[in-house]
Amino acid sequence: MAAHVKVVARFRPAQVQGESLRSGDDAVIVEHHDTQSVRLTRGSDAVFTFDHVFPMDTTQAHVFDHSIKGTVNDVLQGYNGTIFAYGQTGSGKTYTMMGADIQDDHTRGIIPRLTDQVFQGILHSPPTIEYTVKVSFMEIYMEKIRDLLAPDRINLPIQEDKSKGVRVKGLSEHYMSSPDEVYDVIRRGTGVRVVSATRMNAESSRSHTIFTFTVQQRNTETGATKSGCLYLVDLAGSEKVDKTGASGQTLEEAKKINRSLSALGMVINALTDGKSAHVPYRDSKLTRILQESLGGNSRTTLIVNCSPVAYNADETLSTLRFGVRAKSIKNNARINAELSPNELRELVRKAHTQIHTYQSHIKQLETEVEAWRRGESVPMDAWTSFLGEQATSSKDASASAAVAQEQRLIDQNRSLEAELMQVRWKLEEVQMENRELKELADTAPSREAPAEVRVVETPAPRTSREQRVEEMLQALEGRQVALEPVMACMKPLLLACRQAPDFPLRMDQLEWLEEEILRTHMALSEQVMSTRIATQEMSVLQKQKQALESRNTALQQRFDLITNQIGALENGLRVGEEGAVQLAELRHMLEEHSSTHLENTSSETLHLEQLLAIRGEETVGLLRSLEDLKASHEEQRRAMTLLSAAVVRGDERGPDPACVQRLVDASRQMEKARELVTLRLREYERLKERLMEGLRERSERVVDLEMELEAMQDEYRVLLRNMDFGTQQRKMAVIERRLEQLMGVQQRLIEQNTTLKRDVALAEKRLASRADTIEELEWRLDAQNVDEAWDSSTEAHARIAKPLRGGGAESTSAATPQTARRWFFHA
């Protein structure tokens, strides 16, 4: 039956973490009197309508009675159900689902109250109904599924089964028989759930948790079964980083939470917009697990938890809009029932009756159609009526025919049972005769011949059994296994075949012998298979051994080669030791002479270059002085020209005294300059002569050195001819190559040694880290000894199905806790 998702809204009180409503402007909600709508005073003027709106002062019991109790009753009737809380962080989702105290009637949440109602419903059910209740508890943290009842099971995969639907592979399920056992499971799971403190919530849930109730019921009279599964989902709250102050790991958790909730919103949008052909259930593990809860076979209730303060107005508005969209989802819930054998037989009987009716109607129609085809006319009162009209008239006839057929089958069954009883009686009579014949054979040996005749008269069954045994023995021949069990089974068979009188072995004896043979054959197959596996393992080990031997041989050859090279090098060095010493001395002398000659030549060349540079500078100075003299000479020439012209014209005034004086001064300066130039030229000539003389001396020394060098080279060549230097050079080249090879081997060995040292250091660090990890794990193991002891004592007990029978309403006190015990949550 199609039905919309049930959506209720709940507003938590404002007195949380220092928040307060100082005036009416601080509140963002205005509840209407019909308790089904709410309007915000800030952010939007829209009115949001839900199935129910719970104000801030609503108690836990009121929320459960008006929104959850019906879903629990549906689960007991065989429907699937889902209840999940949605809202921003710190809006009271975990408080709504779990409560502050599991034993306090005022503050306990939906899950404890639901647990009590489930067991109360079982107690008030008819005594012919047998129930089994099992639970599971998991969380989705950072998009990884973890079993909270077995915390070591992390990152469990999701699988889809055609019969069971979407399920989490490897998730542990525990059978429950009382509410107290369920409370213990909740404490264990909640104790390992991931929580963290933020600015908005001191115990903020960092994961989505899903608590599952599975109730299976069976009618002990009819055999009919029904099952209902209830998902209780506590979603992690959506967060704004600027408000929560999340950073580091908390920030990464917030990203995963918001992404998962966004995927949930996308699924709801795809289900409600009427346009999407694809619903993205696989975008998140949360939506994948809750696939049947959103648009599938489930009766779903959504609780939207909101904050009433203006500081969270935007988040409250977003939460209410989410609830309105979710309310548009339609689910097709149906009872998960399996028919009993009697009901199936009744359906088969009805189907056979309908088939018989259809066949008779078809025959009538075919007869009438054939008559019309032949051109005959069928009277109207003989026309075949429609099947719907015949149903009312032939219903009684078909029912009576079915009853008669059933009565015939019952009579036939009774007759067969009577015949079976007669056969059994005859078998007992034959067995009694057999015993009598055995007694007669023991007491009267004279009657052995007639007995042998009777044995010969019936050889066929016994011979066939002997042949069958021989075939089995031949099939087992050649197998390298122990055949004692087979022979132990065959001996009674052969003995019975040879010693039996004229009656066959009993069927139970033959069946037992065949079972023993089959078990022995299975043992034979297992031993052959184990032999093959052992042979394969031996071949693999043999290959590894050969590889290690070849590697060892290669290393030994390499070691021998290096040893031989070292010995040859030592022999070569001993043979050419004297010639090598002379050659080294001669080479040393030649190198010293050449280096001395080069140093002297380079120093003298440098000295000459410096002198040439100095003389170049002096030449430049002389050229400048010459230019000055030329300029002065030109000026004197012009003055003399002017003076000569004045004398020729016969100027009465005569020459200018200033001009004459300049001319005299210029003549004096020119004379001095001439003397200076002459002096410098003389110095330059003397310097040039000394320089040329030094060059001649150095040239002579260079010639002498070259002659000495040629003489020493001649001596060196003579010495080489005397020492057979070619052979020595080849030996030295071989020795040098071997030395280079040894140096390369040494370098590789050094590198390998360095690598091994580095690997050893790294291995030591890893070993130390592993030792620290082992110590830490041992400490944790010691710290969890109590929990592990409890788990080991109750895990096997939890996997045992605990059937619960209805009809115990008078002992309802057994399902209700008597003493108030505090648990993990605190107010």
Short mmCIF file of C-alpha atoms in Angstrom, two decimals, residues 318-539:
data_model
loop_
_atom_site.label_atom_id
_atom_site.label_comp_id
_atom_site.label_asym_id
_atom_site.label_seq_id
_atom_site.Cartn_x
_atom_site.Cartn_y
_atom_site.Cartn_z
CA SER A 318 17.04 24.60 5.65
CA THR A 319 16.01 21.73 7.95
CA LEU A 320 12.30 22.57 7.64
CA ARG A 321 12.55 22.72 3.85
CA PHE A 322 14.26 19.32 3.90
CA GLY A 323 11.36 17.90 5.90
CA VAL A 324 8.78 19.34 3.49
CA ARG A 325 10.55 17.72 0.52
CA ALA A 326 10.83 14.39 2.33
CA LYS A 327 7.10 14.43 3.09
CA SER A 328 6.40 14.12 -0.65
CA ILE A 329 8.11 10.71 -0.91
CA LYS A 330 5.79 7.74 -1.42
CA ASN A 331 6.71 4.29 -0.10
CA ASN A 332 5.07 1.00 -1.07
CA ALA A 333 5.08 -0.98 2.16
CA ARG A 334 3.94 -4.59 2.17
CA ILE A 335 3.88 -7.40 4.69
CA ASN A 336 6.89 -9.70 4.51
CA ALA A 337 5.02 -12.99 4.85
CA GLU A 338 5.56 -16.57 3.75
CA LEU A 339 2.51 -18.78 3.32
CA SER A 340 2.09 -21.93 5.37
CA PRO A 341 1.87 -25.37 3.70
CA ASN A 342 -1.89 -25.47 4.28
CA GLU A 343 -2.32 -22.05 2.68
CA LEU A 344 -0.16 -23.09 -0.25
CA ARG A 345 -2.22 -26.25 -0.69
CA GLU A 346 -5.39 -24.16 -0.60
CA LEU A 347 -4.00 -21.86 -3.29
CA VAL A 348 -3.03 -24.86 -5.40
CA ARG A 349 -6.51 -26.32 -4.98
CA LYS A 350 -8.10 -23.04 -6.04
CA ALA A 351 -5.78 -22.83 -9.02
CA HIS A 352 -6.67 -26.36 -10.10
CA THR A 353 -10.37 -25.54 -9.76
CA GLN A 354 -9.97 -22.43 -11.90
CA ILE A 355 -7.99 -24.37 -14.50
CA HIS A 356 -10.72 -27.03 -14.64
CA THR A 357 -13.36 -24.33 -15.04
CA TYR A 358 -11.40 -22.60 -17.81
CA GLN A 359 -10.82 -25.86 -19.66
CA SER A 360 -14.52 -26.82 -19.58
CA HIS A 361 -15.50 -23.31 -20.70
CA ILE A 362 -12.97 -23.48 -23.56
CA LYS A 363 -14.40 -26.81 -24.70
CA GLN A 364 -17.92 -25.40 -24.71
CA LEU A 365 -16.81 -22.38 -26.72
CA GLU A 366 -14.93 -24.55 -29.21
CA THR A 367 -18.01 -26.75 -29.68
CA GLU A 368 -20.23 -23.73 -30.30
CA VAL A 369 -17.74 -22.15 -32.73
CA GLU A 370 -17.47 -25.39 -34.72
CA ALA A 371 -21.26 -25.51 -34.98
CA TRP A 372 -21.40 -21.95 -36.29
CA ARG A 373 -18.62 -22.68 -38.79
CA ARG A 374 -20.54 -25.66 -40.17
CA GLY A 375 -23.46 -23.32 -40.83
CA GLU A 376 -25.63 -24.69 -38.13
CA SER A 377 -27.66 -22.42 -35.93
CA VAL A 378 -27.39 -22.67 -32.19
CA PRO A 379 -30.46 -21.78 -30.15
CA MET A 380 -30.07 -18.81 -27.89
CA ASP A 381 -30.78 -20.83 -24.80
CA ALA A 382 -27.92 -23.17 -25.79
CA TRP A 383 -25.37 -20.41 -26.17
CA THR A 384 -22.37 -20.63 -23.91
CA SER A 385 -22.61 -17.94 -21.26
CA PHE A 386 -19.72 -15.70 -20.27
CA LEU A 387 -17.24 -16.99 -17.72
CA GLY A 388 -18.29 -14.39 -15.15
CA GLU A 389 -21.91 -15.49 -15.44
CA GLN A 390 -20.91 -19.12 -15.17
CA ALA A 391 -18.85 -18.47 -12.08
CA THR A 392 -21.88 -17.97 -9.88
CA SER A 393 -23.74 -20.95 -11.31
CA SER A 394 -20.82 -23.37 -11.47
CA LYS A 395 -19.24 -22.33 -8.21
CA ASP A 396 -21.17 -24.83 -6.18
CA ALA A 397 -20.64 -27.60 -8.73
CA SER A 398 -16.89 -27.03 -8.89
CA ALA A 399 -16.69 -26.89 -5.14
CA SER A 400 -18.57 -30.15 -4.81
CA ALA A 401 -16.36 -31.72 -7.49
CA ALA A 402 -13.26 -30.56 -5.66
CA VAL A 403 -14.59 -31.96 -2.40
CA ALA A 404 -15.36 -35.25 -4.08
CA GLN A 405 -11.90 -35.39 -5.64
CA GLU A 406 -10.32 -34.62 -2.29
CA GLN A 407 -12.39 -37.39 -0.71
CA ARG A 408 -11.22 -39.81 -3.38
CA LEU A 409 -7.61 -38.86 -2.73
CA ILE A 410 -8.12 -39.39 1.00
CA ASP A 411 -9.62 -42.83 0.37
CA GLN A 412 -6.75 -43.70 -1.96
CA ASN A 413 -4.24 -42.58 0.67
CA ARG A 414 -5.94 -44.77 3.25
CA SER A 415 -5.86 -47.78 0.95
CA LEU A 416 -2.15 -47.23 0.27
CA GLU A 417 -1.48 -47.00 3.98
CA ALA A 418 -3.34 -50.28 4.50
CA GLU A 419 -1.29 -51.97 1.78
CA LEU A 420 1.89 -50.62 3.38
CA MET A 421 0.87 -52.09 6.70
CA GLN A 422 0.25 -55.45 5.05
CA VAL A 423 3.71 -55.35 3.45
CA ARG A 424 5.25 -54.57 6.81
CA TRP A 425 3.41 -57.49 8.39
CA LYS A 426 4.65 -59.81 5.65
CA LEU A 427 8.19 -58.54 6.20
CA GLU A 428 7.91 -59.29 9.90
CA GLU A 429 6.62 -62.78 9.12
CA VAL A 430 9.57 -63.38 6.79
CA GLN A 431 11.98 -62.20 9.47
CA MET A 432 10.37 -64.56 11.98
CA GLU A 433 10.68 -67.43 9.51
CA ASN A 434 14.31 -66.48 9.03
CA ARG A 435 14.99 -66.71 12.72
CA GLU A 436 13.21 -70.08 12.89
CA LEU A 437 15.26 -71.37 9.97
CA LYS A 438 18.47 -70.26 11.68
CA GLU A 439 17.47 -72.12 14.81
CA LEU A 440 16.67 -75.21 12.77
CA ALA A 441 20.01 -74.94 10.98
CA ASP A 442 21.87 -74.77 14.28
CA THR A 443 20.01 -77.68 15.86
CA ALA A 444 19.58 -79.97 12.86
CA PRO A 445 22.66 -80.29 10.59
CA SER A 446 20.78 -82.88 8.60
CA ARG A 447 18.59 -80.11 7.22
CA GLU A 448 21.56 -78.31 5.66
CA ALA A 449 20.92 -79.73 2.20
CA PRO A 450 17.41 -78.29 1.85
CA ALA A 451 18.73 -74.95 3.06
CA GLU A 452 21.48 -75.03 0.42
CA VAL A 453 18.86 -75.80 -2.19
CA ARG A 454 16.91 -72.74 -1.08
CA VAL A 455 20.07 -70.67 -1.25
CA VAL A 456 20.74 -71.88 -4.79
CA GLU A 457 17.18 -71.09 -5.79
CA THR A 458 17.72 -67.37 -5.03
CA PRO A 459 21.26 -66.58 -6.23
CA ALA A 460 20.42 -63.55 -8.32
CA PRO A 461 20.07 -60.88 -5.59
CA ARG A 462 23.06 -62.18 -3.69
CA THR A 463 25.16 -62.44 -6.88
CA SER A 464 24.23 -58.91 -7.85
CA ARG A 465 25.34 -57.64 -4.45
CA GLU A 466 28.63 -59.52 -4.73
CA GLN A 467 29.21 -58.03 -8.18
CA ARG A 468 28.46 -54.56 -6.85
CA VAL A 469 30.96 -55.02 -4.02
CA GLU A 470 33.60 -56.33 -6.40
CA GLU A 471 33.11 -53.32 -8.72
CA MET A 472 33.58 -50.95 -5.78
CA LEU A 473 36.74 -52.76 -4.74
CA GLN A 474 38.11 -52.60 -8.29
CA ALA A 475 37.37 -48.86 -8.42
CA LEU A 476 39.37 -48.41 -5.24
CA GLU A 477 42.35 -50.51 -6.39
CA GLY A 478 45.61 -48.70 -7.11
CA ARG A 479 44.83 -45.82 -4.71
CA GLN A 480 47.53 -45.23 -2.14
CA VAL A 481 45.17 -44.91 0.83
CA ALA A 482 44.17 -47.16 3.71
CA LEU A 483 41.37 -49.53 2.62
CA GLU A 484 40.77 -51.03 6.05
CA PRO A 485 37.49 -49.07 6.52
CA VAL A 486 36.26 -50.30 3.13
CA MET A 487 37.19 -53.89 3.89
CA ALA A 488 35.57 -53.60 7.30
CA CYS A 489 32.37 -52.55 5.55
CA MET A 490 32.66 -55.25 2.84
CA LYS A 491 33.24 -58.20 5.15
CA PRO A 492 29.78 -58.06 6.79
CA LEU A 493 28.23 -57.71 3.34
CA LEU A 494 30.08 -60.73 1.86
CA LEU A 495 29.47 -62.80 4.98
CA ALA A 496 25.79 -61.96 4.89
CA CYS A 497 25.60 -62.80 1.18
CA ARG A 498 27.27 -66.19 1.63
CA GLN A 499 25.57 -67.24 4.84
CA ALA A 500 22.13 -65.81 4.15
CA PRO A 501 19.21 -68.17 3.61
CA ASP A 502 16.60 -67.60 0.92
CA PHE A 503 15.77 -64.04 1.91
CA PRO A 504 17.70 -60.84 1.06
CA LEU A 505 19.46 -58.54 3.46
CA ARG A 506 17.44 -55.89 5.13
CA MET A 507 17.35 -52.51 3.38
CA ASP A 508 18.69 -50.65 6.40
CA GLN A 509 21.80 -52.87 6.39
CA LEU A 510 22.39 -52.20 2.69
CA GLU A 511 21.87 -48.47 3.14
CA TRP A 512 24.30 -48.42 6.06
CA LEU A 513 26.91 -50.28 4.00
CA GLU A 514 26.45 -47.91 1.05
CA GLU A 515 26.85 -44.90 3.33
CA GLU A 516 30.06 -46.35 4.78
CA ILE A 517 31.40 -46.94 1.26
CA LEU A 518 30.51 -43.39 0.26
CA ARG A 519 32.26 -41.93 3.32
CA THR A 520 35.34 -44.04 2.60
CA HIS A 521 35.34 -42.86 -1.01
CA MET A 522 35.16 -39.25 0.15
CA ALA A 523 38.10 -39.84 2.51
CA LEU A 524 39.98 -41.40 -0.41
CA SER A 525 39.31 -38.34 -2.60
CA GLU A 526 40.42 -35.97 0.13
CA GLN A 527 43.66 -37.92 0.67
CA VAL A 528 44.38 -37.99 -3.09
CA MET A 529 43.75 -34.25 -3.28
CA SER A 530 46.05 -33.61 -0.30
CA THR A 531 48.72 -35.79 -1.98
CA ARG A 532 48.47 -33.70 -5.16
CA ILE A 533 48.75 -30.49 -3.20
CA ALA A 534 51.80 -31.83 -1.33
CA THR A 535 53.39 -32.85 -4.67
CA GLN A 536 52.84 -29.37 -6.08
CA GLU A 537 54.34 -27.80 -2.98
CA MET A 538 57.38 -30.13 -3.25
CA SER A 539 57.90 -29.14 -6.91
#
